[in-house]
mmCIF file with all atom_site columns, C-alpha atoms in Angstrom:
data_model
loop_
_atom_site.group_PDB
_atom_site.id
_atom_site.type_symbol
_atom_site.label_atom_id
_atom_site.label_alt_id
_atom_site.label_comp_id
_atom_site.label_asym_id
_atom_site.label_entity_id
_atom_site.label_seq_id
_atom_site.pdbx_PDB_ins_code
_atom_site.Cartn_x
_atom_site.Cartn_y
_atom_site.Cartn_z
_atom_site.occupancy
_atom_site.B_iso_or_equiv
_atom_site.pdbx_formal_charge
_atom_site.auth_seq_id
_atom_site.auth_comp_id
_atom_site.auth_asym_id
_atom_site.auth_atom_id
_atom_site.pdbx_PDB_model_num
ATOM 1  C CA . MET A 1 1  ? -25.989 -18.875 23.914  1.00 0.00 ? 1  MET A CA 1
ATOM 2  C CA . ALA A 1 2  ? -27.288 -16.449 21.298  1.00 0.00 ? 2  ALA A CA 1
ATOM 3  C CA . GLU A 1 3  ? -24.941 -13.748 22.606  1.00 0.00 ? 3  GLU A CA 1
ATOM 4  C CA . GLN A 1 4  ? -21.952 -16.067 22.286  1.00 0.00 ? 4  GLN A CA 1
ATOM 5  C CA . ALA A 1 5  ? -22.890 -16.917 18.703  1.00 0.00 ? 5  ALA A CA 1
ATOM 6  C CA . LYS A 1 6  ? -23.095 -13.220 17.805  1.00 0.00 ? 6  LYS A CA 1
ATOM 7  C CA . ALA A 1 7  ? -19.719 -12.534 19.410  1.00 0.00 ? 7  ALA A CA 1
ATOM 8  C CA . THR A 1 8  ? -18.002 -15.272 17.430  1.00 0.00 ? 8  THR A CA 1
ATOM 9  C CA . THR A 1 9  ? -19.604 -14.319 14.119  1.00 0.00 ? 9  THR A CA 1
ATOM 10 C CA . GLN A 1 10 ? -18.435 -10.697 14.245  1.00 0.00 ? 10 GLN A CA 1
ATOM 11 C CA . GLU A 1 11 ? -15.835 -10.115 11.590  1.00 0.00 ? 11 GLU A CA 1
ATOM 12 C CA . ALA A 1 12 ? -12.604 -8.221  12.037  1.00 0.00 ? 12 ALA A CA 1
ATOM 13 C CA . PRO A 1 13 ? -12.387 -4.901  10.185  1.00 0.00 ? 13 PRO A CA 1
ATOM 14 C CA . GLN A 1 14 ? -11.328 -5.404  6.594   1.00 0.00 ? 14 GLN A CA 1
ATOM 15 C CA . VAL A 1 15 ? -7.990  -4.029  5.463   1.00 0.00 ? 15 VAL A CA 1
ATOM 16 C CA . GLU A 1 16 ? -8.222  -1.619  2.539   1.00 0.00 ? 16 GLU A CA 1
ATOM 17 C CA . VAL A 1 17 ? -6.608  -2.799  -0.666  1.00 0.00 ? 17 VAL A CA 1
ATOM 18 C CA . GLN A 1 18 ? -4.128  -0.342  -2.085  1.00 0.00 ? 18 GLN A CA 1
ATOM 19 C CA . THR A 1 19 ? -5.193  0.609   -5.611  1.00 0.00 ? 19 THR A CA 1
ATOM 20 C CA . ASN A 1 20 ? -2.962  3.601   -6.398  1.00 0.00 ? 20 ASN A CA 1
ATOM 21 C CA . CYS A 1 21 ? 0.778   4.159   -6.401  1.00 0.00 ? 21 CYS A CA 1
ATOM 22 C CA . LEU A 1 22 ? 1.966   6.084   -3.340  1.00 0.00 ? 22 LEU A CA 1
ATOM 23 C CA . SER A 1 23 ? 4.374   8.181   -5.367  1.00 0.00 ? 23 SER A CA 1
ATOM 24 C CA . CYS A 1 24 ? 2.510   9.191   -8.527  1.00 0.00 ? 24 CYS A CA 1
ATOM 25 C CA . ASN A 1 25 ? -1.058  8.183   -7.555  1.00 0.00 ? 25 ASN A CA 1
ATOM 26 C CA . LYS A 1 26 ? -1.599  6.216   -10.777 1.00 0.00 ? 26 LYS A CA 1
ATOM 27 C CA . PRO A 1 27 ? -3.827  3.142   -10.622 1.00 0.00 ? 27 PRO A CA 1
ATOM 28 C CA . ILE A 1 28 ? -1.741  0.017   -10.051 1.00 0.00 ? 28 ILE A CA 1
ATOM 29 C CA . LYS A 1 29 ? -2.259  -2.698  -12.640 1.00 0.00 ? 29 LYS A CA 1
ATOM 30 C CA . LYS A 1 30 ? -1.669  -6.315  -11.728 1.00 0.00 ? 30 LYS A CA 1
ATOM 31 C CA . ILE A 1 31 ? 0.846   -6.904  -14.492 1.00 0.00 ? 31 ILE A CA 1
ATOM 32 C CA . ARG A 1 32 ? 2.909   -3.872  -13.543 1.00 0.00 ? 32 ARG A CA 1
ATOM 33 C CA . ARG A 1 33 ? 3.307   -3.526  -9.792  1.00 0.00 ? 33 ARG A CA 1
ATOM 34 C CA . TYR A 1 34 ? 6.327   -3.237  -7.548  1.00 0.00 ? 34 TYR A CA 1
ATOM 35 C CA . TYR A 1 35 ? 6.075   -4.422  -3.917  1.00 0.00 ? 35 TYR A CA 1
ATOM 36 C CA . ARG A 1 36 ? 8.426   -3.054  -1.276  1.00 0.00 ? 36 ARG A CA 1
ATOM 37 C CA . ASP A 1 37 ? 8.116   -2.669  2.501   1.00 0.00 ? 37 ASP A CA 1
ATOM 38 C CA . GLY A 1 38 ? 4.477   -3.791  2.588   1.00 0.00 ? 38 GLY A CA 1
ATOM 39 C CA . LYS A 1 39 ? 3.314   -1.295  -0.028  1.00 0.00 ? 39 LYS A CA 1
ATOM 40 C CA . TYR A 1 40 ? 2.729   -1.330  -3.782  1.00 0.00 ? 40 TYR A CA 1
ATOM 41 C CA . TYR A 1 41 ? 4.193   1.070   -6.332  1.00 0.00 ? 41 TYR A CA 1
ATOM 42 C CA . CYS A 1 42 ? 3.727   1.116   -10.099 1.00 0.00 ? 42 CYS A CA 1
ATOM 43 C CA . THR A 1 43 ? 7.469   0.888   -10.879 1.00 0.00 ? 43 THR A CA 1
ATOM 44 C CA . LYS A 1 44 ? 10.855  0.698   -9.197  1.00 0.00 ? 44 LYS A CA 1
ATOM 45 C CA . ARG A 1 45 ? 11.440  4.336   -10.129 1.00 0.00 ? 45 ARG A CA 1
ATOM 46 C CA . CYS A 1 46 ? 8.310   5.429   -8.239  1.00 0.00 ? 46 CYS A CA 1
ATOM 47 C CA . TRP A 1 47 ? 9.529   3.478   -5.211  1.00 0.00 ? 47 TRP A CA 1
ATOM 48 C CA . LYS A 1 48 ? 12.878  5.286   -5.319  1.00 0.00 ? 48 LYS A CA 1
ATOM 49 C CA . ASP A 1 49 ? 11.143  8.648   -5.761  1.00 0.00 ? 49 ASP A CA 1
ATOM 50 C CA . PHE A 1 50 ? 8.922   7.903   -2.769  1.00 0.00 ? 50 PHE A CA 1
ATOM 51 C CA . LEU A 1 51 ? 11.989  7.095   -0.647  1.00 0.00 ? 51 LEU A CA 1
ATOM 52 C CA . ALA A 1 52 ? 13.663  10.342  -1.735  1.00 0.00 ? 52 ALA A CA 1
ATOM 53 C CA . LYS A 1 53 ? 10.539  12.352  -0.846  1.00 0.00 ? 53 LYS A CA 1
ATOM 54 C CA . SER A 1 54 ? 10.281  10.642  2.535   1.00 0.00 ? 54 SER A CA 1
ATOM 55 C CA . LYS A 1 55 ? 13.899  11.403  3.391   1.00 0.00 ? 55 LYS A CA 1
ATOM 56 C CA . GLU A 1 56 ? 13.478  15.013  2.286   1.00 0.00 ? 56 GLU A CA 1
ATOM 57 C CA . GLU A 1 57 ? 10.383  15.459  4.455   1.00 0.00 ? 57 GLU A CA 1
ATOM 58 C CA . ALA A 1 58 ? 12.145  13.869  7.417   1.00 0.00 ? 58 ALA A CA 1
ATOM 59 C CA . LYS A 1 59 ? 14.918  16.470  7.201   1.00 0.00 ? 59 LYS A CA 1
ATOM 60 C CA . GLN A 1 60 ? 12.480  19.354  7.468   1.00 0.00 ? 60 GLN A CA 1
#
């Protein structure tokens, strides 16, 4: 019974919270964040820049 209790109390690995913008690497503030495709960016412009960089890297 003790083994079963240990197995059920094990926690799943915690997901890391994103704290920086993927494009410019600035810290993301709660009041100024832009959420797209499961990720956070500091502004809409950074999101567009990130998409442009991704497409450019995919070409190469």
